[in-house]
Amino acid sequence: LRSASCHSRSLEKGQGRVSKRHTAAMEDVQNQLEGGLKALKGFKIEQGPGLLRFIAICAGLASFVCSVYLMTGISSAVYHPVMYILYVYICLFAFTTMLFEAKQEWF
């Protein structure tokens, strides 16, 4: 009985060391992510004139809405899986188009 209690105490101590290591590692990862985000916010992206950006955002929004509308039919996923995958690709491409053409301050 005495050796079992000593063994459980040593496990508790070991778990404390592991949790401290995990905590230190998580803090390190968090600090690195915060530094990366600060570097990204300072990064300047060149953008075109305002009218061209507006047209590109409208085109991206229209593509996104149309592809989502076409994906809403469940039968299209079953009967035409290649087209469904194409609609997903168009959605992602339209979203990235809107993301790159939007002002950086909006995010």
Backbone as a ProteinNet text record, in pm:
[ID]
protein_1_A
[PRIMARY]
LRSASCHSRSLEKGQGRVSKRHTAAMEDVQNQLEGGLKALKGFKIEQGPGLLRFIAICAGLASFVCSVYLMTGISSAVYHPVMYILYVYICLFAFTTMLFEAKQEWF
[TERTIARY]
82.7	0	86.6	194.7	284	350.6	391.6	456.8	358.4	231.5	130.4	109.7	107.7	89.1	211.9	330.2	451.9	451.8	406.1	400	301	185.9	87	140.1	216.2	275.7	378.3	456.2	555.3	487.3	373	299.1	244.8	193.4	141.8	252.3	368.7	482.2	521.9	523.2	557.3	456.6	329.2	227.2	239.9	282.4	303.5	414.6	521.3	631.3	586.7	509.7	462.9	371.7	282.2	190.8	266.6	372.5	453.1	523.2	570	633.4	532.5	413.3	309.7	270.2	259.7	224.2	331.3	456.8	566.4	567.3	540.7	538	421.9	306.1	190	213.7	277.6	309.6	407.2	504.1	600	530.7	440.8	365.9	280	214.7	130.6	213.7	330.6	417.6	462.8	494.2	535.6	420.7	299.5	183.6	154.1	164.5	141.8	245.2	369.9	474.1	448.2	401.1	367.5	251.7	149.8	36.6	78	166.9	216	291.4	368.5	443.3	348.5	242.6	146.1	68.1	35.6	-39.1	45.1	175.9	263.7	293.8	252	279.7	184.9	238.1	156.8	129.1	2.7	-38.9	-74.9	-18.4	-51.6	-189.1	-269.5	-403.5	-425.6	-518.3	-549.1	-639.3	-686.1	-776.6	-907.3	-974.3	-1095.3	-1207	-1227.9	-1335.5	-1308.2	-1185	-1149.2	-1166.2	-1129.3	-1148.9	-1296.2	-1378	-1522.5	-1582.3	-1542.4	-1592.5	-1548.4	-1424.5	-1374	-1447.8	-1476.5	-1551.7	-1692.9	-1755.9	-1891.4	-1890.7	-1790.6	-1781.2	-1756.9	-1672.6	-1648.6	-1773.6	-1847.3	-1971.5	-2075.3	-2086.6	-2181.3	-2143.6	-2016.7	-1972.7	-2000	-1975.1	-1998.2	-2145.6	-2231.3	-2375.9	-2427.9	-2386.9	-2433.9	-2388	-2264.7	-2217.3	-2281.8	-2307.2	-2377.5	-2519.9	-2583.7	-2719.5	-2721.5	-2623.1	-2617.9	-2579.7	-2511.2	-2473.1	-2584.4	-2685.9	-2789.2	-2871	-2880.6	-2952	-2870.9	-2922.8	-2850.2	-2837.3	-2931.9	-2926.6	-2804.8	-2759.3	-2641.9	-2517.4	-2508.4	-2393.2	-2397	-2516.8	-2529.7	-2515.6	-2587.2	-2590.7	-2475.9	-2422	-2312.5	-2203.1	-2129.9	-2030.3	-1916.1	-1880.5	-1771.6	-1814.2	-1937.4	-1987.1	-1995	-2033.5	-2041.3	-1902.4	-1801.6	-1664.1	-1620.3	-1660.6	-1629.5	-1694.8	-1819.2	-1887	-1815.8	-1766.5	-1689.9	-1562.2	-1494.8	-1374.2	-1406.6	-1516	-1556.1	-1586.4	-1651.9	-1679.5	-1550.3	-1455.8	-1328.1	-1253.9	-1253.8	-1186	-1253.9	-1388.2	-1461.6	-1434.7	-1430	-1402.4	-1263.1	-1163.5	-1027.6	-1018.1	-1093.7	-1094.8	-1147.5	-1257.7	-1312.9	-1217.4	-1150.9	-1058.3	-939.3	-883	-766.6	-802	-923.3	-961.2	-1017.8	-1052.4	-1105.7	-993.5	-1032.7	-932.9	-874.1	-748.4	-679.6	-734.8	-785.2	-836.6	-965.2	-1034.7	-1160.9	-1139.5	-1014.8	-988.2	-906.8
-119.8	0	125.4	118.7	233.6	258.9	154.5	171.4	222	184.7	234	383	431.4	574.9	653.1	597.4	662.5	666.8	557.5	552.2	655.3	671.3	768.6	910.5	934	1067	1097	998.8	1021.3	1044.2	979.5	1004.7	1146.3	1191.4	1328.2	1429.1	1405.8	1495.9	1493	1376.2	1362.9	1433.2	1421.4	1489.5	1640.4	1687.4	1830.6	1881.2	1801.8	1840.5	1842.3	1745.1	1738.8	1857	1888.3	1998.8	2131.5	2146	2268.1	2276.8	2161.3	2160.5	2196.6	2139.3	2170.2	2317.2	2369.8	2510.4	2599.6	2568.3	2647	2637.1	2517.5	2500.3	2577.3	2573	2645.9	2797.2	2846.1	2988.7	3027.7	2941.5	2967	2972.7	2877.9	2877	3002.4	3040.3	3159.8	3284.5	3296.1	3411	3414.9	3299.1	3293.8	3332.3	3286.4	3322.7	3471.7	3528.9	3672.6	3751.8	3708.3	3774.8	3763.7	3646.5	3628.1	3716.3	3729.1	3815.3	3961.7	4003.8	4141.7	4166	4068.4	4081.6	4086	4007.6	4008.1	4138.5	4196	4321.5	4435.3	4426.8	4529.3	4510.8	4400.1	4368.3	4446.7	4518.5	4600.1	4522.7	4520	4453.3	4560.9	4550.1	4645.7	4613	4717.1	4699.1	4798.3	4763.5	4847	4963.6	5037.4	5149.4	5102.1	5195.5	5163.6	5105.1	5160.5	5110.6	4966.9	4938.4	4802.3	4702.6	4744.2	4657.7	4633.2	4738.2	4724.3	4626.4	4636.4	4544.8	4401.6	4385	4251.4	4191.5	4273.3	4224.2	4185	4266.6	4233.6	4103.9	4085.7	3962.8	3842.2	3857.5	3749.1	3715.4	3817.7	3794.3	3724.7	3767.1	3703.8	3557.2	3529.4	3391.2	3307.1	3365.1	3293.9	3260.6	3359.4	3339.2	3236.3	3247.2	3152.1	3010.1	2992.9	2857.4	2799.5	2881.5	2832.9	2793.8	2873.7	2841.7	2707.4	2684	2558.4	2439.7	2465.3	2356.6	2318.7	2401	2373	2249.1	2215	2093.1	1970.1	1888.2	1769.2	1670.5	1673.3	1579.4	1605.5	1729.9	1758.5	1689.7	1676.8	1609.1	1459.4	1403.5	1259.7	1225.3	1300.3	1265.7	1326.2	1438.4	1506.3	1546.9	1451.3	1486.1	1572.6	1557.2	1638.5	1785	1809.3	1947.9	2005.4	1923.1	1968.9	2010.2	1930.8	1964.9	2093.6	2110.8	2233.1	2354.7	2340.2	2450.1	2486.3	2385.8	2412.6	2490.2	2450.3	2520.3	2665.3	2686.2	2822.1	2905.4	2844.3	2916.1	2961.6	2871.7	2905.9	3013.7	3001.1	3100.2	3236.3	3237.9	3363.9	3427.3	3344.5	3396.8	3458.1	3389.8	3445.1	3571.8	3579.1	3701.4	3818.5	3796.4	3903.8	3939.4	3839.1	3862	3947.5	3917.6	3993.1	4132.3	4150.7	4281.9	4374.9	4322.1	4405.4	4487.8	4594.7	4677.6	4599.8	4623.2	4551.1	4589.7	4709.3	4756.2	4685.5	4624	4557.3	4429.4	4381.9	4257	4285.5
0	0	0	73.4	79.6	-55.3	-123.6	-253.4	-358.5	-346.1	-440.8	-423.5	-299.5	-278.5	-325.9	-304.7	-354.2	-505.8	-566	-712.1	-767	-701.9	-749.2	-731.8	-623.3	-604.3	-713	-750.3	-854.9	-990.1	-1013.2	-1136.7	-1139	-1023.5	-1017.6	-1044.2	-988.7	-1012.7	-1159.9	-1218.5	-1359.8	-1448.8	-1411.3	-1490.5	-1478.1	-1361.2	-1343.2	-1432.8	-1445.8	-1533.6	-1679.3	-1718.5	-1856.4	-1886.4	-1794	-1819.6	-1825.9	-1746.1	-1754	-1888.6	-1939.8	-2071.6	-2179.6	-2169	-2267.7	-2261.2	-2139.2	-2124	-2185.4	-2160.9	-2217	-2369.5	-2421.4	-2566.9	-2628.6	-2562.9	-2614.6	-2611	-2506.5	-2499.3	-2609.6	-2637.7	-2744.3	-2880	-2903.5	-3029.7	-3041.5	-2932	-2933.8	-2963.3	-2902.8	-2929.1	-3074.6	-3130.8	-3270.8	-3363.4	-3333	-3415.5	-3408.5	-3288.6	-3274.5	-3353.5	-3351.2	-3429.1	-3578.1	-3622.4	-3763.6	-3807	-3721.1	-3753.9	-3762.5	-3674	-3679.7	-3810.3	-3853.6	-3978.8	-4097.5	-4093.9	-4204.1	-4211.2	-4096.8	-4098.5	-4154.8	-4140.2	-4193.8	-4341.3	-4398.8	-4539	-4629.2	-4724.1	-4814.8	-4943.3	-4983.1	-5105.9	-5207	-5326	-5430.6	-5486.5	-5504.8	-5558.3	-5670.5	-5757.3	-5871.5	-5834.1	-5935.4	-5910.4	-5845.1	-5778.4	-5704.1	-5789.5	-5910	-5995.5	-6039.4	-6073.3	-6114.2	-5999.1	-5878.5	-5762	-5736.2	-5751.2	-5730.5	-5830.6	-5957	-6060	-6029.2	-5984	-5951.8	-5831.6	-5731.4	-5615.3	-5656.9	-5742	-5790.2	-5871.4	-5955.2	-6035	-5944.8	-5844.4	-5749.5	-5669.8	-5629.1	-5555.2	-5642.1	-5767.6	-5859	-5883.4	-5901.8	-5921.4	-5797.7	-5682.4	-5557.1	-5538.6	-5560.6	-5543.3	-5643.6	-5769.1	-5870.9	-5840.6	-5799.3	-5772.7	-5647	-5546.7	-5427.8	-5465.2	-5548.3	-5594.4	-5668	-5752.4	-5827.2	-5738.5	-5627.7	-5537.5	-5441.1	-5426.7	-5326.9	-5361.1	-5488.4	-5524.6	-5488.1	-5398.4	-5355.1	-5470.8	-5560.7	-5672.8	-5762.4	-5768.2	-5850.7	-5795	-5663.5	-5603.1	-5631.9	-5642	-5663.8	-5811.9	-5897	-6039.3	-6119.3	-6074.2	-6146.4	-6047	-5993.9	-5891.4	-5944.2	-6070.3	-6125.8	-6132.6	-6171.2	-6175.7	-6034.8	-5938.9	-5800.3	-5750.5	-5782.7	-5745	-5815.2	-5938.9	-6012.5	-5946	-5899	-5830.4	-5700.3	-5630.4	-5507.9	-5542	-5648.5	-5692.1	-5729.4	-5799.3	-5838.4	-5714.6	-5614.2	-5488.8	-5422.3	-5412.7	-5349.2	-5428.2	-5559.4	-5642.2	-5631.5	-5630.8	-5617.1	-5481.4	-5376.6	-5243.2	-5235.5	-5291.7	-5288.6	-5373.5	-5482.8	-5563.9	-5482	-5411.9	-5328.2	-5215	-5159.2	-5049.6	-5093.1	-5209.4	-5256.8	-5306.1	-5353.2	-5405.1	-5298.7	-5182.2	-5075.1	-5012.2	-4945.2	-4876.8	-4759.4	-4733.6	-4627.1	-4489.9	-4475.5	-4347.3	-4307.4	-4403.5	-4374.3	-4294	-4287.2	-4216.4	-4098
[MASK]
+++++++++++++++++++++++++++++++++++++++++++++++++++++++++++++++++++++++++++++++++++++++++++++++++++++++++++

